Amino acid sequence: MLTSAAMAIITLTTDFGMRDGYVGAMKGVLARRAERTTVIDIAHDIPPGDVAHAAWVVATSAREFPYGTIHVVVVDPGVGGARRGVIISAGRQWYVGPDNGVFAYVTDKQYDAWIIDSQQLVQGASRTFHGRDVFAPVAASIAAGVDPASWGALTKLAGALPWGPRPEREGRVLHIDRYGNLITDLPPAEAGAQVTIAGHTLSIMTTYEDVAPGELLAYIGSAKTIEIAVRDGRADTRLGVARGERIKPAGPTGPYR
Amino acid sequence: MLTSAAMAIITLTTDFGMRDGYVGAMKGVLARRAERTTVIDIAHDIPPGDVAHAAWVVATSAREFPYGTIHVVVVDPGVGGARRGVIISAGRQWYVGPDNGVFAYVTDKQYDAWIIDSQQLVQGASRTFHGRDVFAPVAASIAAGVDPASWGALTKLAGALPWGPRPEREGRVLHIDRYGNLITDLPPAEAGAQVTIAGHTLSIMTTYEDVAPGELLAYIGSAKTIEIAVRDGRADTRLGVARGERIKPAGPTGPYR
Amino acid sequence: MLTSAAMAIITLTTDFGMRDGYVGAMKGVLARRAERTTVIDIAHDIPPGDVAHAAWVVATSAREFPYGTIHVVVVDPGVGGARRGVIISAGRQWYVGPDNGVFAYVTDKQYDAWIIDSQQLVQGASRTFHGRDVFAPVAASIAAGVDPASWGALTKLAGALPWGPRPEREGRVLHIDRYGNLITDLPPAEAGAQVTIAGHTLSIMTTYEDVAPGELLAYIGSAKTIEIAVRDGRADTRLGVARGERIKPAGPTGPYR
């Protein structure tokens, strides 16, 4: 288990947007309960209730942070219902939030998870704002060095995303970013020199300027997997594809060999 | 009156968005003038000029912060005109911003307010960006322990919102959040078991999962008042209502008893 | 050259938005590599790839910050291609980002600039996310007091904006803000008492309330240049103009004298 540093970091990833008081209320709770902590905004404009989107954002951000960082994630359409709240230790980082799949990409290897027992919740906790009333106080306690086991029993995570493990020699679009770029889970080593997606066969380039403005390209993205983009444009609308779309190797080592 | 802590907190709530340099300029002034202060973003995507929206955001955020926090609010369509700038002490927190109604929900009980005397403004202050040239410097001075009375005379606030005090046995929609949820000021004790709004009679549920996806529900929200939502949808568009809409008890203690 | 303070400030200006993991990844790198630094968000909703927009935001924000602040700017449609990365010292502030024109407004006077030599990049740096893999680590090194010359040779900046120096007795719309206000580079001293833009002749007012709601006005803006607005409305849509539009003096010292 991790030992909390003297000056812990707590990050926030939510679908609250920056137009309501929800982010402010969480930060107020942290300012009161975790005053020696640095609070860092990761993303608040997650599309409302989009657990898979948040899962990707958390995974690609968290791995850059120092060991012992506490990542609070509140994309939680089932708040107050059957889904549990959890504390997770994985990859030498902490995660706090709902067990609804939002931590799927950071717990695909080894992890420990503890249920946040609702019996232990602050008296008068709301049923619809666990970010303020449950997850922020729990994160503050972890920052203070409290044993996560004091919040509840060890558990196996139940939350999952719509797609299972990646099939062999095939990838899926796992994320579509602000620019309309398609981020897949196809590793470059399997992709080879060309890929096919939505009826297009694309050679792997190095960067956007390798094609003319307005043209499609494939390249090794910042997550070290294959990405698809349109230079100075949007690949999602160009190809008319959504998250979950399949991508396949098409080069000398691919199916059309 | 409050005594400022060694490491004060200043929060920012604006309608500046995150695409221009206005938030950055305010943070620059605070970095220069209040270097031992923690600056916390509450919300910057307040709909432009929407004072009532900001008032709700400030009230629901501020009450979670430690005593002595300084909340700077810049939703200020009348900047440079007749409205005054004010410093307020209420509920053991500080507020700095325009006297245009934006502090209505935090000053409904007891408060002290001081005018920010324009004679004392920094030489060369702009007429259109008091966030940078007036409110940030004033907040920095409060953080440094300066007496608010040194900025101007005690005053009674003039700013107000379009609606007055709540009538008996009736509530109003005071805020519509990012999800399209309708937050009212009807207390659960008055609501009883059912409410009516826009021709719909709804039973009070505990959380979203108590109804099927796409269905309307009423519940006790995070502000401890009655809220109306559509599970996995938007109540504002479903009901076609705007802020100010009335809500009434409809249960055994309600009008249809 | 600047000496870095013990507790440096690093600001972030990007077009990453707040819905993906890109801002979080940069903050993670800074939390690891520049832990004694205060990281401040300036703007993340810069329109994607809009270098001129970002240049204005950086210039109007940066001048408010303390000397020695390090401003990281990642609006970088040519990432991984021919454009160079640079470190700049200008106006007693540091800037780190792509040499694509984004620093045009802060380097119009004196500056020193150093190339970020790609040979020195972290092993395995991506070709498409220099914000995380190049600019954040470089900023952290500057915060730690590393000599910028250790990253590469002194250079003259190549990046430029679509418009050159301002012609005499004429201004251009350099920025359109969230409210639809048109910010020009026409100095008040040249404007005189009236200006013409898009066929409208407007007297210089002091603030929005000097005209009726819905009316056009010109005034001296927060950048100390002439701005055009519609009270409680948008000047950009009202006039149907875009960035680059010309504005001319029209008063007693103007062309219609």
Coordinates of C-alpha atoms in Angstrom, one line a residue, chain B residues 1-5 9 62-71 88-95 106 110-112 142:
Chain B
M1 CA -15.4 40.8 11.6
L2 CA -13.1 38.1 10.3
T3 CA -9.4 37.9 10.7
S4 CA -7.6 36.7 7.6
A5 CA -5.6 33.5 8.0
I9 CA -8.0 31.4 -0.1
A62 CA -19.2 29.3 -0.8
R63 CA -20.9 27.6 2.1
E64 CA -18.5 24.6 1.7
F65 CA -15.3 26.7 2.1
P66 CA -13.4 27.5 5.3
Y67 CA -14.3 30.6 7.3
G68 CA -12.4 33.6 6.0
T69 CA -12.4 32.5 2.3
I70 CA -12.6 35.5 -0.1
H71 CA -15.0 34.9 -3.0
I88 CA -19.3 41.9 2.0
S89 CA -18.8 39.9 5.2
A90 CA -21.5 37.3 5.6
G91 CA -21.6 33.9 7.2
R92 CA -17.9 34.3 8.2
Q93 CA -16.8 34.6 4.5
W94 CA -15.8 37.5 2.4
Y95 CA -17.3 38.5 -0.9
V106 CA -25.5 34.9 0.7
Q110 CA -27.0 39.1 8.3
Y111 CA -24.2 40.9 6.5
D112 CA -21.9 43.9 6.6
I142 CA -8.5 41.8 2.2

